[in-house]
PDB file of C-alpha atoms in Angstrom:
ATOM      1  CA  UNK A   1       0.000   0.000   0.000  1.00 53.00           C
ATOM      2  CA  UNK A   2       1.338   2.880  -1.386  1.00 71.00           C
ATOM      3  CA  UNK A   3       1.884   6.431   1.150  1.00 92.00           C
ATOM      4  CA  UNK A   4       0.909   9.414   0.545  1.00 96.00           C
ATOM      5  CA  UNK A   5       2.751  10.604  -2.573  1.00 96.00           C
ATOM      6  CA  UNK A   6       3.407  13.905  -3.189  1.00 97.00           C
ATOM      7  CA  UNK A   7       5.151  16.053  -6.006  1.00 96.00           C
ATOM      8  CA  UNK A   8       7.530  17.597  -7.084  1.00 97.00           C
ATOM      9  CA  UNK A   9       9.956  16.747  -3.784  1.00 96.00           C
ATOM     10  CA  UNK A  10      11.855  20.123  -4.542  1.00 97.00           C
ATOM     11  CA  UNK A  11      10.378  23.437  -6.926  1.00 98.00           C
ATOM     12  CA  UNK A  12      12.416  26.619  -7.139  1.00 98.00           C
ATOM     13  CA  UNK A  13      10.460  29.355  -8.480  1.00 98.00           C
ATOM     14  CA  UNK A  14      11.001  33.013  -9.019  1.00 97.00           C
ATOM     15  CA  UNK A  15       8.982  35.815  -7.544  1.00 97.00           C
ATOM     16  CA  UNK A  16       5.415  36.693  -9.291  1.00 97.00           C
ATOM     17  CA  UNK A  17       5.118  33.051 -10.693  1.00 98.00           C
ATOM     18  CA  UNK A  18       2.726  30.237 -10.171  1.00 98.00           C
ATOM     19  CA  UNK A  19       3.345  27.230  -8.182  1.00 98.00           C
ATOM     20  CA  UNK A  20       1.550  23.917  -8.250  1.00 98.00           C
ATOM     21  CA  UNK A  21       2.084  21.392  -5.469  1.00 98.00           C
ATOM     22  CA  UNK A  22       0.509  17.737  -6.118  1.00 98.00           C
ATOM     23  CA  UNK A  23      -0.650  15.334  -3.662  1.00 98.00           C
ATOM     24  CA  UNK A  24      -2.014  11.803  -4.119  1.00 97.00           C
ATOM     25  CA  UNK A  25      -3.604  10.529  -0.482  1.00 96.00           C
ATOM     26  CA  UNK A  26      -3.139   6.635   0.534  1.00 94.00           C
ATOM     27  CA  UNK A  27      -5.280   4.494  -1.100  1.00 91.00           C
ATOM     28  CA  UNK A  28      -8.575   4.305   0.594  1.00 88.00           C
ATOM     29  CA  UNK A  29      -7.974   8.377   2.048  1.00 91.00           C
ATOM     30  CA  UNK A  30     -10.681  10.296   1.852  1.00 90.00           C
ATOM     31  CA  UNK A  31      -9.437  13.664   3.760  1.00 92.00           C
ATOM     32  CA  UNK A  32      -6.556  15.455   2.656  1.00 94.00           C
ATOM     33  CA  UNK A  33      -4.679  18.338   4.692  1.00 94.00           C
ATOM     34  CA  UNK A  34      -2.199  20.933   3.597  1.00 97.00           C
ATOM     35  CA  UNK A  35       0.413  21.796   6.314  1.00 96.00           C
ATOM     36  CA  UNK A  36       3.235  24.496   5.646  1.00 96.00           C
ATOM     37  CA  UNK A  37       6.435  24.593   7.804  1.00 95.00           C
ATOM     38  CA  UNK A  38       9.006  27.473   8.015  1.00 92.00           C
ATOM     39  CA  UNK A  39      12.531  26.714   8.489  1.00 85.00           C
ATOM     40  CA  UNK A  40      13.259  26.176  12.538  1.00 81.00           C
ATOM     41  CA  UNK A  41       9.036  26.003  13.262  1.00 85.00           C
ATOM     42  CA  UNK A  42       6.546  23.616  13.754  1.00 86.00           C
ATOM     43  CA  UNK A  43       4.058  22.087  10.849  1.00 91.00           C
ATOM     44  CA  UNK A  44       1.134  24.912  10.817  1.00 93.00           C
ATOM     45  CA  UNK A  45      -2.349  23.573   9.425  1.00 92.00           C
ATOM     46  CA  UNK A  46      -3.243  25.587   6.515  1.00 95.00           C
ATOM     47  CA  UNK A  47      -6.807  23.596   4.865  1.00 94.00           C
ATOM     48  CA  UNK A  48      -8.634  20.421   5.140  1.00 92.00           C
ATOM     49  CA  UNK A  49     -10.396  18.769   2.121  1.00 93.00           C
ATOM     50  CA  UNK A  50     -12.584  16.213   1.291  1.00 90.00           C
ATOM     51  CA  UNK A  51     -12.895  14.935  -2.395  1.00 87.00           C
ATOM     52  CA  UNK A  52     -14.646  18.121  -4.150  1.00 87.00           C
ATOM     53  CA  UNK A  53     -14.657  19.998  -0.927  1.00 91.00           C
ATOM     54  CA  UNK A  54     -13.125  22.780   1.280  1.00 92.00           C
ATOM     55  CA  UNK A  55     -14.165  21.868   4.780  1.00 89.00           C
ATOM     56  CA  UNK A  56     -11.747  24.101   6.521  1.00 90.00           C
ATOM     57  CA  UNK A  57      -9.288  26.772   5.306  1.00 92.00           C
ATOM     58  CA  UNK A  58      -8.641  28.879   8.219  1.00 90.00           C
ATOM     59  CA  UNK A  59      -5.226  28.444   8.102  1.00 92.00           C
ATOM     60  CA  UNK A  60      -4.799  29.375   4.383  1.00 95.00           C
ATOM     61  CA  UNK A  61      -3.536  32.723   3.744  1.00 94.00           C
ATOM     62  CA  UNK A  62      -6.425  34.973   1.971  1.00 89.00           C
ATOM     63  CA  UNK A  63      -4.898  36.022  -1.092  1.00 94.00           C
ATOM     64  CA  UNK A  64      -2.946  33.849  -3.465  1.00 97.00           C
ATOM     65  CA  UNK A  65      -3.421  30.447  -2.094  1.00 97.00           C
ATOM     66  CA  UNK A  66      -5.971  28.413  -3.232  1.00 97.00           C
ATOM     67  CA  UNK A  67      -6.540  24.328  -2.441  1.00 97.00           C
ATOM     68  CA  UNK A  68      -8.700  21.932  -4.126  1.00 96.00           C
ATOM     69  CA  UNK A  69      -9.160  18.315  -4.422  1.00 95.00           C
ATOM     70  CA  UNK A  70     -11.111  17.128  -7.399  1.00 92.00           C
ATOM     71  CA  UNK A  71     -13.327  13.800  -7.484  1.00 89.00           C
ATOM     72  CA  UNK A  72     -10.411  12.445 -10.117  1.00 89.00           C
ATOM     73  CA  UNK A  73      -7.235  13.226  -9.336  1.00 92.00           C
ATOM     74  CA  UNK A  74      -4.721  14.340  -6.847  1.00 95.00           C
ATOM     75  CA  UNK A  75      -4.989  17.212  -4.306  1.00 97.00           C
ATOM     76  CA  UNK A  76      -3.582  20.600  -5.779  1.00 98.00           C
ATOM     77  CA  UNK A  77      -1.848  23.340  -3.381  1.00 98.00           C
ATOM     78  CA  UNK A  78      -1.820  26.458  -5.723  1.00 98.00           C
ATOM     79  CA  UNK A  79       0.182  29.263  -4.955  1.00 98.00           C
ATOM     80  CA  UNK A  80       0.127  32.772  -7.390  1.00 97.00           C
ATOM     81  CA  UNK A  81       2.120  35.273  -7.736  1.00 98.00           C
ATOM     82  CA  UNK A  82       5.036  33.690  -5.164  1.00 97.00           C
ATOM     83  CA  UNK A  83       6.916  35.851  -2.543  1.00 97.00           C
ATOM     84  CA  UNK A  84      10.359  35.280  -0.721  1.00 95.00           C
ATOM     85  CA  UNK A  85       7.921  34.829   2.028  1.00 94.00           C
ATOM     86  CA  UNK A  86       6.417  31.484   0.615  1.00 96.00           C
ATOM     87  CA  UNK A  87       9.560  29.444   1.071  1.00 96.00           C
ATOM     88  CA  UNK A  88       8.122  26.456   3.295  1.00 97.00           C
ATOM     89  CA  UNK A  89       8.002  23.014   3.357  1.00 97.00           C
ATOM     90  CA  UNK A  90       4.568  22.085   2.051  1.00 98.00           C
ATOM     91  CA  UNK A  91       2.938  18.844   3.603  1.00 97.00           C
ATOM     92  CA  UNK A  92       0.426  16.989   2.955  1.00 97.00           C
ATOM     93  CA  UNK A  93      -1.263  14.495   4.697  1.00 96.00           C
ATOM     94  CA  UNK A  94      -4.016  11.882   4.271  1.00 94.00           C
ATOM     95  CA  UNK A  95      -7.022  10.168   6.392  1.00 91.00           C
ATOM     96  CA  UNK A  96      -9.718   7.779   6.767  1.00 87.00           C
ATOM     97  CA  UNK A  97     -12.782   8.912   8.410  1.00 76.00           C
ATOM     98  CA  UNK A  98     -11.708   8.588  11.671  1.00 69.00           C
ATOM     99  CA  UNK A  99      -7.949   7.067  11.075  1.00 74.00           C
ATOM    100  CA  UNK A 100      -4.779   9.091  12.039  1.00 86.00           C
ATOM    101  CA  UNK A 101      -3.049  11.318   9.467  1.00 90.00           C
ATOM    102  CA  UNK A 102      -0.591   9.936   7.149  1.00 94.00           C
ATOM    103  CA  UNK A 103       2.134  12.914   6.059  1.00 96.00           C
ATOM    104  CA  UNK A 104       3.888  12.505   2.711  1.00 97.00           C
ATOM    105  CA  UNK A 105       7.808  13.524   2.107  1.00 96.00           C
ATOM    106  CA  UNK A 106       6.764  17.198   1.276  1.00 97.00           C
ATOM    107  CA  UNK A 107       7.524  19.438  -1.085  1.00 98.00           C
ATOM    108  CA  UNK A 108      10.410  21.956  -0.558  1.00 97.00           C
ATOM    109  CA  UNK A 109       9.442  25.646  -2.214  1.00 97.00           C
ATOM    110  CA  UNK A 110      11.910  28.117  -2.700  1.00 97.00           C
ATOM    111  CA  UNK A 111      11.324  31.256  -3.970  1.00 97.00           C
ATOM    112  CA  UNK A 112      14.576  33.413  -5.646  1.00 95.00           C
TER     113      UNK A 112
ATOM    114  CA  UNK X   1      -2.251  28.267  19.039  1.00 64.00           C
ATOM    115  CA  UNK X   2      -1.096  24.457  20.183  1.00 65.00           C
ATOM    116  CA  UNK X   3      -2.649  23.507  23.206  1.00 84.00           C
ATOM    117  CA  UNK X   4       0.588  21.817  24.472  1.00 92.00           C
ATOM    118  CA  UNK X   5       4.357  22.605  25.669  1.00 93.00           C
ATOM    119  CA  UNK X   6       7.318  20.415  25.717  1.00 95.00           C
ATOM    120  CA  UNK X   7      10.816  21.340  26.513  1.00 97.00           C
ATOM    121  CA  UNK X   8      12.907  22.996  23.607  1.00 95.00           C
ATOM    122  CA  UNK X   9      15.000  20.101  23.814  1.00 96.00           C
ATOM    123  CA  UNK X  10      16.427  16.505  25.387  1.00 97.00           C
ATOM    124  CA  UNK X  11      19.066  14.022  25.133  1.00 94.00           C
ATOM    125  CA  UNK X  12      19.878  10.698  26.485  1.00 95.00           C
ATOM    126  CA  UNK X  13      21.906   7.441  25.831  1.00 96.00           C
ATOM    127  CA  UNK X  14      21.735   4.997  22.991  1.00 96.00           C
ATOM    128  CA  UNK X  15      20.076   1.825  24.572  1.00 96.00           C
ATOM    129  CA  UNK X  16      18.300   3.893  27.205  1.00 96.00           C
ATOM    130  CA  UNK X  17      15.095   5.107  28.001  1.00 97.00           C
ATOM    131  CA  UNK X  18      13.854   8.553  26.504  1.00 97.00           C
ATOM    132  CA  UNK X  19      11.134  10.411  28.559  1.00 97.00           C
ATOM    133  CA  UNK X  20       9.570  12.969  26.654  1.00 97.00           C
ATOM    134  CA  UNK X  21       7.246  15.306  28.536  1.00 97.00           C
ATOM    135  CA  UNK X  22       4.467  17.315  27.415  1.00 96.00           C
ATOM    136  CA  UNK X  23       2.110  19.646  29.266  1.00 95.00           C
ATOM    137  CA  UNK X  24      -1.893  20.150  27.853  1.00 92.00           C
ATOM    138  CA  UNK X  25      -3.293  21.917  30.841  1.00 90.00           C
ATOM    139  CA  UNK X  26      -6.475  23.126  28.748  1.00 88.00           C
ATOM    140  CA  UNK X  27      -7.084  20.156  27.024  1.00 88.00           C
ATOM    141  CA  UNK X  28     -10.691  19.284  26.790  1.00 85.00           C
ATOM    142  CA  UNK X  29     -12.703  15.804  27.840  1.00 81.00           C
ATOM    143  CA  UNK X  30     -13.214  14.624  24.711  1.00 82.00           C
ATOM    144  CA  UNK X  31      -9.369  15.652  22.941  1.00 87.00           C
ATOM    145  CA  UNK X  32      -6.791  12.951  22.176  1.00 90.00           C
ATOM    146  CA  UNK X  33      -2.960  13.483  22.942  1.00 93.00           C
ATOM    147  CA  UNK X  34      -1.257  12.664  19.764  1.00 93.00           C
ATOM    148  CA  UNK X  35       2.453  11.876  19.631  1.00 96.00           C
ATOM    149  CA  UNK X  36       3.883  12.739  15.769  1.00 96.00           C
ATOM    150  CA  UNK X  37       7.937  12.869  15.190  1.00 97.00           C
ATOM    151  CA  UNK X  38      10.135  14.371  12.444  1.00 95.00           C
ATOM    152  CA  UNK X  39      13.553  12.916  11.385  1.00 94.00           C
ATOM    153  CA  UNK X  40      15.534  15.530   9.668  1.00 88.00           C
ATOM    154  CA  UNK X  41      13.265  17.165   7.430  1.00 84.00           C
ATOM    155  CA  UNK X  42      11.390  14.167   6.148  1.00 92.00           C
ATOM    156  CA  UNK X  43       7.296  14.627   6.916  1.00 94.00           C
ATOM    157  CA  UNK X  44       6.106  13.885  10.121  1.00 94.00           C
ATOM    158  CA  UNK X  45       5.256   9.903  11.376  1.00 95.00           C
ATOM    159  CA  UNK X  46       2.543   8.762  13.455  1.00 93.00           C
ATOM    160  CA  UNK X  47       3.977   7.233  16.905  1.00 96.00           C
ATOM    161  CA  UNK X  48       0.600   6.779  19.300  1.00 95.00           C
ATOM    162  CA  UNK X  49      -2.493   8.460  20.627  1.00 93.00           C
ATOM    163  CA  UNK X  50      -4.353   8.037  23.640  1.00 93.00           C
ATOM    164  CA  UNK X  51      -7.221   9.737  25.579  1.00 91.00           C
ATOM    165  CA  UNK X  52      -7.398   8.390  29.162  1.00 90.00           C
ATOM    166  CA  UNK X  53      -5.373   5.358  29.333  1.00 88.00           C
ATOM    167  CA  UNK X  54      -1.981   4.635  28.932  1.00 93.00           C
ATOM    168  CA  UNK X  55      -1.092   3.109  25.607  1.00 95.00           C
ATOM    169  CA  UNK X  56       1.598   0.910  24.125  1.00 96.00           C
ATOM    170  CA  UNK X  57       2.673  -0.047  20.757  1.00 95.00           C
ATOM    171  CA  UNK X  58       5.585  -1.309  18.968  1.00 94.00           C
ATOM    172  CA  UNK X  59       7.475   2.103  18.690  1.00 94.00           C
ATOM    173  CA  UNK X  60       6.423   3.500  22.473  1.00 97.00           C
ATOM    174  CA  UNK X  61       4.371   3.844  25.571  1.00 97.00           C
ATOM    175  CA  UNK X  62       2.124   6.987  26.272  1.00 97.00           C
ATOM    176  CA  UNK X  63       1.679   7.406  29.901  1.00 97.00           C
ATOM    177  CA  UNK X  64      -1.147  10.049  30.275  1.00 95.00           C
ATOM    178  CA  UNK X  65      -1.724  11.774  33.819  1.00 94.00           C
ATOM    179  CA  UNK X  66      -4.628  11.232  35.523  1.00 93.00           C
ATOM    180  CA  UNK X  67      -5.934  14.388  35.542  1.00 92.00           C
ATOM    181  CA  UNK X  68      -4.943  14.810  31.600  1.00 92.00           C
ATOM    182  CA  UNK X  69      -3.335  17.911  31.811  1.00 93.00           C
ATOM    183  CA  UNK X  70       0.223  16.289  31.153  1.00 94.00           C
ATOM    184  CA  UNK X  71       1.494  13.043  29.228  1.00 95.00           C
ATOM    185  CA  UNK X  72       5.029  11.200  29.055  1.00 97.00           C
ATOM    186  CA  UNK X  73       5.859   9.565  26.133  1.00 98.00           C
ATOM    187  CA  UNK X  74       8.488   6.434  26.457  1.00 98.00           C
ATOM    188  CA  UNK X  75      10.877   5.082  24.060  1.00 97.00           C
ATOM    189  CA  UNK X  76      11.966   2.443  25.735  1.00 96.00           C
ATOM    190  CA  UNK X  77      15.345   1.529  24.236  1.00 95.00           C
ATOM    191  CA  UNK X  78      16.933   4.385  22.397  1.00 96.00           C
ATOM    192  CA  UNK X  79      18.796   4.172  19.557  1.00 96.00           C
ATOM    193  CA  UNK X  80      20.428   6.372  17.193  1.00 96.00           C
ATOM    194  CA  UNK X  81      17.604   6.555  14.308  1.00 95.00           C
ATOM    195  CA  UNK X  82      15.424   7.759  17.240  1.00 97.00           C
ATOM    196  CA  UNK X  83      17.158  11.301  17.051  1.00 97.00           C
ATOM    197  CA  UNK X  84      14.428  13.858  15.980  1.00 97.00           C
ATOM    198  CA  UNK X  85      12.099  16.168  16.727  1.00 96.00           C
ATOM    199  CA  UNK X  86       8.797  14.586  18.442  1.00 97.00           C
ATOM    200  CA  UNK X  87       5.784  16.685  18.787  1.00 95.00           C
ATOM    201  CA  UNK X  88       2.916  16.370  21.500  1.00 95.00           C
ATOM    202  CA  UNK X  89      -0.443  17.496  20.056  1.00 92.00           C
ATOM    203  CA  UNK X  90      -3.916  17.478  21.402  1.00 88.00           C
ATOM    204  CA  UNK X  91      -6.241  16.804  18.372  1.00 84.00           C
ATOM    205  CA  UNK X  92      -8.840  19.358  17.707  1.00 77.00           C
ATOM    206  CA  UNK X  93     -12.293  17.995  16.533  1.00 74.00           C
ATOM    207  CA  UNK X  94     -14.091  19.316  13.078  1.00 68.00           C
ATOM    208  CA  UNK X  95     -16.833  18.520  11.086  1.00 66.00           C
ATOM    209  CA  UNK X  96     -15.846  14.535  10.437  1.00 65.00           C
ATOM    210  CA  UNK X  97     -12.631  14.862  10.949  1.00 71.00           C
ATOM    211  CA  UNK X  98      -9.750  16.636  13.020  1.00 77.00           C
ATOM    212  CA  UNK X  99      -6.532  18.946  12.700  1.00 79.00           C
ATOM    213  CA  UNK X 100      -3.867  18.551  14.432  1.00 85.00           C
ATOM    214  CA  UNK X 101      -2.227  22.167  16.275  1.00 83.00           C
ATOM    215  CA  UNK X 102       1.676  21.396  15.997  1.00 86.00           C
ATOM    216  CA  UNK X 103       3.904  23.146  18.618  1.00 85.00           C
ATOM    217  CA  UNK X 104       7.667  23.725  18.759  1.00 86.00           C
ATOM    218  CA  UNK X 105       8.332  19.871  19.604  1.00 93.00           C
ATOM    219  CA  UNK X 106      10.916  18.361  21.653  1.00 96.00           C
ATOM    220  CA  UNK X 107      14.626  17.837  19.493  1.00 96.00           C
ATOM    221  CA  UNK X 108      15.635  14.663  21.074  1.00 97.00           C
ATOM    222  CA  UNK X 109      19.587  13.761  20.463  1.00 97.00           C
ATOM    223  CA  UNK X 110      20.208  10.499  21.117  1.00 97.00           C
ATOM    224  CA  UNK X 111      24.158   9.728  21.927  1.00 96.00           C
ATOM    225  CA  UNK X 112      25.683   6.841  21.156  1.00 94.00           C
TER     226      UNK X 112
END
């Protein structure tokens, strides 16, 4: 059984352009959750979906970050118009109903 | 804001026991202590949960207070791949599902 894949591992992007961060949940995983971690900081929860739903973004900034998770597909983390700022690890992380969350590898953003 | 603290950081000897402490003080009846760790900057991996009893698994024991408001969680034999950061979180309920509030963690440096 295959964990939580996510992709690309590592994106370098420069400022004012789009990034796209992929993530394909366990097998089975309904919920899928976008965390974000600064260099030196904890994993901070950013949004929680369910296939063709937002159930909770109120840790996603309000402009230029946008989630989804379609009913085919992987989960999408969308970021426009990139800052220095956005440099993170982005995680994601996968669920059952009522199962514990599965984190992929992340992937690594930096913004020149 | 995480509902928990844990000390900055800890270190003991390969073969040992490591004793990882965690204070929840507000945590709530129904919220589960969740024990997640990060080696290096890989994602985060599930170690154990528990709510009112103490727990055990193959990776480690969760020895939860009586009152709640504090937790212990046991490696019981150290070894070097054990080095990492290990985060206490209290699980916060939502609509069919949970986040989970990561703190600062505990960096744990096991010696040989």
């Amino acid at each position: 059984n295959a964990g939580v894949m996510q992709n690309p591992r590592h994106l370098v992007r420069r400022r004012g352009q789009e990034a796209r961060l992929r993530c394909s949940p366990m097998k089975g995983h309904s919920h899928v959750y976008w965390y974000r971690q600064l260099p030196e900081e904890g994993l901070k929860f950013m949004v929680y979906l369910q296939k063709e739903n937002i159930i909770d973004e109120s840790g996603m900034p309000k402009e230029r970050f946008s989630a989804e998770f379609p009913k085919e597909g992987p989960s999408i983390l969308r970021i426009q118009q990139v800052v220095r700022g956005d440099s993170a690890a982005y995680f994601c992380a996968s669920s059952s109903d009522v199962g514990e969350q599965f984190f992929g590898p992340g992937t690594r953003l930096t913004v020149l | 804001d995480a509902k928990t603290t844990q000390p900055p950081s800890m270190d003991c000897a390969e073969g040992r026991a490591a004793n990882l402490p965690c204070n929840h003080s507000t945590i709530s009846g129904n919220e589960y202590v969740y024990w997640y760790r990060q080696i290096h900057s890989q994602g985060p991996q599930y170690i154990i949960h528990g709510l009112k009893n103490n727990e055990t698994n193959e990776m480690a024991s969760l020895i939860i207070t009586e009152d709640r408001k504090s937790s212990t969680l046991i490696l019981p034999h150290a070894t070097l791949r054990d080095t990492a950061v290990y985060y206490c979180i209290v699980r916060v309920a939502m609509d069919s599902s949970y986040k989970l509030i990561f703190g600062s963690g505990t960096r744990l440096l096991v010696r040989p």
